[in-house]
PDB file of C-alpha atoms in Angstrom:
ATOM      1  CA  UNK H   4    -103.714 -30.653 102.628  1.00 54.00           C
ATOM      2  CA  UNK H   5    -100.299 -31.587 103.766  1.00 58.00           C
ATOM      3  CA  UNK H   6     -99.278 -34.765 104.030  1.00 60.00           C
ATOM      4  CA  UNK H   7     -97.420 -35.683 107.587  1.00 58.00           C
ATOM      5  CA  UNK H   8     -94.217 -37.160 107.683  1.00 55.00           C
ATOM      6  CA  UNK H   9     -94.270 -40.309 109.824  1.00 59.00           C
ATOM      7  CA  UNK H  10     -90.745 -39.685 111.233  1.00 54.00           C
ATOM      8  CA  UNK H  11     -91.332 -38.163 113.880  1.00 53.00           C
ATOM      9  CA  UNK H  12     -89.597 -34.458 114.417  1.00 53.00           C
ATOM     10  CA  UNK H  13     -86.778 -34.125 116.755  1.00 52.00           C
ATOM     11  CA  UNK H  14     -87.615 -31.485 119.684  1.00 50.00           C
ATOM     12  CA  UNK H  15     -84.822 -28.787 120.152  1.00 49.00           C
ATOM     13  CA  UNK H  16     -84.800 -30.086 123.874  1.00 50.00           C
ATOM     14  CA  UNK H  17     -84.194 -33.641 123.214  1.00 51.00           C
ATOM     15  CA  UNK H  18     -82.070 -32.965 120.844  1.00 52.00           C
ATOM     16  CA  UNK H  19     -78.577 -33.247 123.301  1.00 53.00           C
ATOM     17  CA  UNK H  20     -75.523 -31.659 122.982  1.00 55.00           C
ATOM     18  CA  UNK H  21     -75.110 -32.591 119.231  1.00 55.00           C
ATOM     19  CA  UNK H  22     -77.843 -30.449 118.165  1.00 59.00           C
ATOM     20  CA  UNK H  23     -80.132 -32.701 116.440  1.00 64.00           C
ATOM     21  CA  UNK H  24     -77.983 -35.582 115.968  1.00 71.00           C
ATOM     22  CA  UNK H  25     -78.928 -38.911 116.636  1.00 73.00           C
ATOM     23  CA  UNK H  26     -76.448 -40.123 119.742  1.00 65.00           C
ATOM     24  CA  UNK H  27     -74.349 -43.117 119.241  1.00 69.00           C
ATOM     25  CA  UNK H  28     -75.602 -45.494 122.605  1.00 66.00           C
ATOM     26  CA  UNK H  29     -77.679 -45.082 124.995  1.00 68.00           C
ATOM     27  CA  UNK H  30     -75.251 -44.478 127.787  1.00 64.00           C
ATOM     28  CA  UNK H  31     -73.035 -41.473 128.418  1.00 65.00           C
ATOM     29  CA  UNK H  32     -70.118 -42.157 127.825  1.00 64.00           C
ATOM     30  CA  UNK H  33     -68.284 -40.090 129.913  1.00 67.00           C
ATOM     31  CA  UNK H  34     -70.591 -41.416 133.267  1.00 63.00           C
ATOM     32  CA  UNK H  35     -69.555 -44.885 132.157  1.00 62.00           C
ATOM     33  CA  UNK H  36     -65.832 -44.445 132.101  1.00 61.00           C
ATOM     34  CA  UNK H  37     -65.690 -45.729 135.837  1.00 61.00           C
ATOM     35  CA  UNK H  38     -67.891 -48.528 136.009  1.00 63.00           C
ATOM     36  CA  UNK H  39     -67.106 -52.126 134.919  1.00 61.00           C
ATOM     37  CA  UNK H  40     -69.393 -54.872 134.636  1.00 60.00           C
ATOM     38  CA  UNK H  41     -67.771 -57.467 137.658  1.00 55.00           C
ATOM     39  CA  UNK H  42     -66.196 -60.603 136.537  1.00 56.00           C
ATOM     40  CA  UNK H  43     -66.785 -63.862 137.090  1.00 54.00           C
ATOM     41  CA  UNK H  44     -64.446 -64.361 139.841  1.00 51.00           C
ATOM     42  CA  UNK H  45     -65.934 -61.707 141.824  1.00 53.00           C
ATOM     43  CA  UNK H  46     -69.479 -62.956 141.764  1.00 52.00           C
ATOM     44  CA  UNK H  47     -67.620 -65.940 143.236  1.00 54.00           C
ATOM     45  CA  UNK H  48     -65.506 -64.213 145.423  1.00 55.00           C
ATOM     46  CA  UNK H  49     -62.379 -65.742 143.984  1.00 56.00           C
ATOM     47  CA  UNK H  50     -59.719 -63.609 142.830  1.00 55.00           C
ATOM     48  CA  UNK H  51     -58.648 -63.947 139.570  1.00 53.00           C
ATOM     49  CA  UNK H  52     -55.878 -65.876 138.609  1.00 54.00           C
ATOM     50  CA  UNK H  53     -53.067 -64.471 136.674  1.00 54.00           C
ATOM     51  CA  UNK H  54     -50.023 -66.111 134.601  1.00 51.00           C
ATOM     52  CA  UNK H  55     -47.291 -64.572 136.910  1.00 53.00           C
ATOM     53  CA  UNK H  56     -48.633 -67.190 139.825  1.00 58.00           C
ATOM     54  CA  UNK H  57     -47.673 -69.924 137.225  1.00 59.00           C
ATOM     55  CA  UNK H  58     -44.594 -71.968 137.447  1.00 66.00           C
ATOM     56  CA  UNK H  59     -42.491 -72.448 134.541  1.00 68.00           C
ATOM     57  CA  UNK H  60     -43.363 -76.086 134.057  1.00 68.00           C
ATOM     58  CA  UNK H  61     -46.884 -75.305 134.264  1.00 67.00           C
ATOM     59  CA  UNK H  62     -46.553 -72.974 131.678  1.00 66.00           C
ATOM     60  CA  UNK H  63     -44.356 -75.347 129.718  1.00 70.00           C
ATOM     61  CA  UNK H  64     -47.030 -77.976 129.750  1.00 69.00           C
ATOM     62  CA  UNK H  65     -49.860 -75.318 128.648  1.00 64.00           C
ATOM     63  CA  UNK H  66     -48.070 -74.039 125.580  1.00 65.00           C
ATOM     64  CA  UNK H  67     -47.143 -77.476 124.679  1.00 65.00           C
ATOM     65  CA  UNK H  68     -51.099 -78.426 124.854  1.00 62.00           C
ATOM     66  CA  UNK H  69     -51.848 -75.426 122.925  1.00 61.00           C
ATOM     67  CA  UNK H  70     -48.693 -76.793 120.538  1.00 59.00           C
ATOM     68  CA  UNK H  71     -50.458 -79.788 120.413  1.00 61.00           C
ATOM     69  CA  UNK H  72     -53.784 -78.362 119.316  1.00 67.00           C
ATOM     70  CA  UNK H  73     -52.427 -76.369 116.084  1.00 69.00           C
ATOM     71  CA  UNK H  74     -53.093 -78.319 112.894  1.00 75.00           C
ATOM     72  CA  UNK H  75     -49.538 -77.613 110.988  1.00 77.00           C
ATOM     73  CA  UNK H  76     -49.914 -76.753 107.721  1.00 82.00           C
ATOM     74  CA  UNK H  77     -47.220 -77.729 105.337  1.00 81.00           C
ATOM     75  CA  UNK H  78     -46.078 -75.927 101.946  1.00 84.00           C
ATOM     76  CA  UNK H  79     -46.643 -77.566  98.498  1.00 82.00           C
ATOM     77  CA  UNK H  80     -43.296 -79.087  96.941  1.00 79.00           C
ATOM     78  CA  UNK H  81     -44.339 -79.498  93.527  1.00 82.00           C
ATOM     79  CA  UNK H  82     -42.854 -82.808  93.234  1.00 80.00           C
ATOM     80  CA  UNK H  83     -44.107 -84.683  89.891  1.00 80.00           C
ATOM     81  CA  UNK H  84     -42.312 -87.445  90.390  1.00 84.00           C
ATOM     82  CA  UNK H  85     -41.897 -89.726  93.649  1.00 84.00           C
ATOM     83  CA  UNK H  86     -38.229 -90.412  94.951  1.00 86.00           C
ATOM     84  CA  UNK H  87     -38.546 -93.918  95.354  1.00 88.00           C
ATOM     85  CA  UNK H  88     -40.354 -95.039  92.220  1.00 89.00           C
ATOM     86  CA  UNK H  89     -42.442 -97.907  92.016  1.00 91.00           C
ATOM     87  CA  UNK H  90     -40.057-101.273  90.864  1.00 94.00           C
ATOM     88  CA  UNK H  91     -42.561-103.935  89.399  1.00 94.00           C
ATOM     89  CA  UNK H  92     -40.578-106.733  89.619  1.00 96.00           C
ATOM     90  CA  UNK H  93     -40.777-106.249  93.458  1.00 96.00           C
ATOM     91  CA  UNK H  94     -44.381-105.793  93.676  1.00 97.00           C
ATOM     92  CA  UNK H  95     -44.733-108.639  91.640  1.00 97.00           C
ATOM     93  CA  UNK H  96     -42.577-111.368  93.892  1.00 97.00           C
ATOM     94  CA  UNK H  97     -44.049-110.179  96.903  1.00 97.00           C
ATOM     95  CA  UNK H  98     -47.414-110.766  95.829  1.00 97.00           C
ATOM     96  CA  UNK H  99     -46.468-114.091  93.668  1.00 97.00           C
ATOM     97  CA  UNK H 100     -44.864-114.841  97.142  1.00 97.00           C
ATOM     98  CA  UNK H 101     -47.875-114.594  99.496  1.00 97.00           C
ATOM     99  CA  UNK H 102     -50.162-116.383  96.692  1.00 96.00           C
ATOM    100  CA  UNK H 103     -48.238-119.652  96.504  1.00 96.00           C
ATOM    101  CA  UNK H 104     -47.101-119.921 100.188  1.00 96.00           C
ATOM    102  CA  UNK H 105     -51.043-119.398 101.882  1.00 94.00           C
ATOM    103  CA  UNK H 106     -52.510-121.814  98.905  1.00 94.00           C
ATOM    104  CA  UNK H 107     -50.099-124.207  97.674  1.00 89.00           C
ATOM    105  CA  UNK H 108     -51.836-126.715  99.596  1.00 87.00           C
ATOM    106  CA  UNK H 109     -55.206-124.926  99.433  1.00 90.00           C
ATOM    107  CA  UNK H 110     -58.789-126.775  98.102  1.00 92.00           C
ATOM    108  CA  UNK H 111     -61.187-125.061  96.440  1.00 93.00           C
ATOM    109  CA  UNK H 112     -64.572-124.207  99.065  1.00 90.00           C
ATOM    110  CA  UNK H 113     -66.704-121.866  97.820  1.00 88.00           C
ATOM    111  CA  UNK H 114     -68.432-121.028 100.670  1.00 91.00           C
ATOM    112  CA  UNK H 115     -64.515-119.583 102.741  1.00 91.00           C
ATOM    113  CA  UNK H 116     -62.798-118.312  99.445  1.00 92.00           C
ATOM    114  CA  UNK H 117     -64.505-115.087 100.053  1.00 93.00           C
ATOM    115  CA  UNK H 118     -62.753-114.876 103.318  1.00 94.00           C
ATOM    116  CA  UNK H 119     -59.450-116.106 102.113  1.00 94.00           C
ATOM    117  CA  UNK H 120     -59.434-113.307  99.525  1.00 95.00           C
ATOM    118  CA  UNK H 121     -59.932-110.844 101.925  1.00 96.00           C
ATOM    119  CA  UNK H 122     -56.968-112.002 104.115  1.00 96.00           C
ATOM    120  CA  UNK H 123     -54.711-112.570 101.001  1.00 97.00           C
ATOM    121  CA  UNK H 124     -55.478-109.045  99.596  1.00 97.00           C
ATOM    122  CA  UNK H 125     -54.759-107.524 103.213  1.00 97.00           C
ATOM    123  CA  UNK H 126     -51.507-109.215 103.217  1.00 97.00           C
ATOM    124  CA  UNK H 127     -50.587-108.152  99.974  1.00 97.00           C
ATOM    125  CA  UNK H 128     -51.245-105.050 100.856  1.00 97.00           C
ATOM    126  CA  UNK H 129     -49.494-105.313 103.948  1.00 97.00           C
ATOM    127  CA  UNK H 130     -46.578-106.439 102.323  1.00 97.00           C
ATOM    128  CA  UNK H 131     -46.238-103.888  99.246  1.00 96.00           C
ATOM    129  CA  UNK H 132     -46.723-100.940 101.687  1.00 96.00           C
ATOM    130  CA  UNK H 133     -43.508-102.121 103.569  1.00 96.00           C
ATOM    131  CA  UNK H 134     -41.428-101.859 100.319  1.00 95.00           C
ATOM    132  CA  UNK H 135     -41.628 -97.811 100.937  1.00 92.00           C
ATOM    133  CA  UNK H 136     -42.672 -96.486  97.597  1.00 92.00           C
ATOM    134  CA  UNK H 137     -43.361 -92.499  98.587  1.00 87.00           C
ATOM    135  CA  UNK H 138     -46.361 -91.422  97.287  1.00 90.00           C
ATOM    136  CA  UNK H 139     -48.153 -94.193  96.209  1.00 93.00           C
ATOM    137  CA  UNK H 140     -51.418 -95.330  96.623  1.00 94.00           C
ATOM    138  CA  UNK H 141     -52.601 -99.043  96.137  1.00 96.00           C
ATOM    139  CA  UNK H 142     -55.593-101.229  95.606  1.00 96.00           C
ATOM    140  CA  UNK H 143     -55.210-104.662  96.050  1.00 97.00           C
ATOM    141  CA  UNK H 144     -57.853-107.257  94.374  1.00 96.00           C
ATOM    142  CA  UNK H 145     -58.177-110.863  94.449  1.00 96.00           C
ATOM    143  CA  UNK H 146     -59.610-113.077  92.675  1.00 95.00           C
ATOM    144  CA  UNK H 147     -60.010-117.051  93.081  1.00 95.00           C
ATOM    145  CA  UNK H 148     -61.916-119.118  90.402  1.00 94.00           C
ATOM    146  CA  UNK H 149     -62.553-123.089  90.464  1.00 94.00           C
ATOM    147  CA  UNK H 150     -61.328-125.070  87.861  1.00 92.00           C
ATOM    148  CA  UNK H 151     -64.163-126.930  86.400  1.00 91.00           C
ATOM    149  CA  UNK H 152     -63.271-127.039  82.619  1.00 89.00           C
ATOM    150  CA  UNK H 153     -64.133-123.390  81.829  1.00 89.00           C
ATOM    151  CA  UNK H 154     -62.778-120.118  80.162  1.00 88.00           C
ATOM    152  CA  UNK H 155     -62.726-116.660  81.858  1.00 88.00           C
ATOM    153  CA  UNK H 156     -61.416-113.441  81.052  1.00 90.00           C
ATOM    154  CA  UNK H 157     -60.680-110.819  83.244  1.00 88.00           C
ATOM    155  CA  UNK H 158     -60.658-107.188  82.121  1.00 89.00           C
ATOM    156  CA  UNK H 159     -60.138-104.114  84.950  1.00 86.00           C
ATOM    157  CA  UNK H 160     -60.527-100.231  83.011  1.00 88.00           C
ATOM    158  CA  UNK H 161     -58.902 -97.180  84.988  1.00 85.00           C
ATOM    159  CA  UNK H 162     -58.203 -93.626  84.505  1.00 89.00           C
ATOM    160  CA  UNK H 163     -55.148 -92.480  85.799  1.00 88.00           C
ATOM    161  CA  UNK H 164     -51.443 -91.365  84.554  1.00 89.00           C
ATOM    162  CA  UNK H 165     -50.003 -93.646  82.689  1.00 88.00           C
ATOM    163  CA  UNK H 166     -46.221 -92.276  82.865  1.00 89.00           C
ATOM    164  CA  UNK H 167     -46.934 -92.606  87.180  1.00 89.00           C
ATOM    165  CA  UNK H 168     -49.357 -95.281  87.807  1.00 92.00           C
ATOM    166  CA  UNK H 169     -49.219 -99.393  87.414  1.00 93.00           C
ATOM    167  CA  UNK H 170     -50.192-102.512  88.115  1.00 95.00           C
ATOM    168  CA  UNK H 171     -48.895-105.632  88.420  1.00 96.00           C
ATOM    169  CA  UNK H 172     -50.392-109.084  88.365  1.00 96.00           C
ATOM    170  CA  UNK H 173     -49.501-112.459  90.252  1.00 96.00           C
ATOM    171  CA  UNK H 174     -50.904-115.962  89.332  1.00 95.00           C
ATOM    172  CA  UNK H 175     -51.212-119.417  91.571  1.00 94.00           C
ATOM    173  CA  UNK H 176     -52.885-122.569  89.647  1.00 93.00           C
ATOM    174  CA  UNK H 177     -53.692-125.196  91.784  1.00 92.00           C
ATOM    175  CA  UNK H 178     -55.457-128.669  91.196  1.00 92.00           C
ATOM    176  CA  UNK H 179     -58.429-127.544  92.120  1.00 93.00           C
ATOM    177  CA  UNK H 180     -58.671-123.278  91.251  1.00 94.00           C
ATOM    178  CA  UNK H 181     -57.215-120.773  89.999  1.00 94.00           C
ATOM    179  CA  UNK H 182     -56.177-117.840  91.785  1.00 95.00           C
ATOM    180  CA  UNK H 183     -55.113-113.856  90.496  1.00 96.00           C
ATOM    181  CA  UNK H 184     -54.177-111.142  92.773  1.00 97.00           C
ATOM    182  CA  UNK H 185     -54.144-107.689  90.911  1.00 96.00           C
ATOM    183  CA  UNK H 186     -51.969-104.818  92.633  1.00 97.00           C
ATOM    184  CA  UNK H 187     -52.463-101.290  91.215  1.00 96.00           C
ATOM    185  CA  UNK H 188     -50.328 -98.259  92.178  1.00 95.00           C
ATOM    186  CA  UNK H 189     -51.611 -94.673  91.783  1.00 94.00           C
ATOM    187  CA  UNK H 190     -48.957 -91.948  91.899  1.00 90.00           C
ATOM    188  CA  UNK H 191     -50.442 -89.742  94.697  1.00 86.00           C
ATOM    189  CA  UNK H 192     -49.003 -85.969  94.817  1.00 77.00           C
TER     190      UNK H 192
END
């Protein structure tokens, strides 16, 4: 017994001008050479619009939108080092600065130092950003502790470069707290 192929046999009439070759689409070709599907603005009886019927300030306003829409993409420079580097002793006056002017007169509350750190830090911030170092990055942290005969140590760890990157800390003592504002600076490339 012979076993029967399930792929079916092509028939020398069906076969089409390629002799046995499966065709490419179902269309002829050569009948579809004349036809086109109709656009859009036909269906709608509108005619379509072409960019000669543009003025040149429309067009000047549509390139500029499609200006507008391209993300540039800039080369690397393979800069190590920033142009303006970081000068401490700035950093540092600022920030000593801010501290003693918002809380020379300042008594401890426990309950609003929370928000008066926030505000300080944003400040300092504030403040060190408008001294232009390019290419930094900074963190600003604030800390304000009531005086009530005790000790305290305050330790930060990072990981970072330590030929780029610094810190910088400012102190205000009142009668009543303590106060330390921490401003670190990571080179960013």
């Amino acid at each position: 017994m012979e076993k029967r192929s399930k792929v079916p046999k092509i028939l020398a009439a069906d076969a089409g001008p390629e002799g046995g070759k499966r065709r490419q689409s179902l269309f002829d070709k050569d009948g579809m050479k004349g036809k086109r599907a109709p656009s859009n603005y036909e269906a709608l009886g509108m005619a379509p619009v072409e960019e000669e019927h543009f003025s040149d300030s429309v067009k000047t306003r549509l390139l500029a939108f499609k200006a507008h829409r391209v993300k540039i993409r800039y080369a690397n420079t393979y800069r190590l080092e920033p142009r303006n580097k970081l000068r401490d002793y700035l950093v540092r006056n600022k920030a000593q600065a801010i501290l003693t002017n918002r809380l020379q007169e300042a008594k401890y509350d426990g309950v609003s130092s929370r928000s008066l750190c926030a505000s300080i830090s944003e400040e300092i911030l504030k403040a060190v950003k408008e001294l232009n170092f390019d290419r930094y990055k900074y963190v600003v942290s604030v800390l304000i502790v009531e005086k009530a005969g005790q000790a305290i140590n305050v330790a930060s760890r990072w990981v970072w470069d330590a030929q780029r990157d610094t810190w910088v800390s400012a102190k205000c003592e009142t009668e009543t707290f303590i106060a330390l504002a921490l401003v670190m600076a990571c080179y960013y490339e």
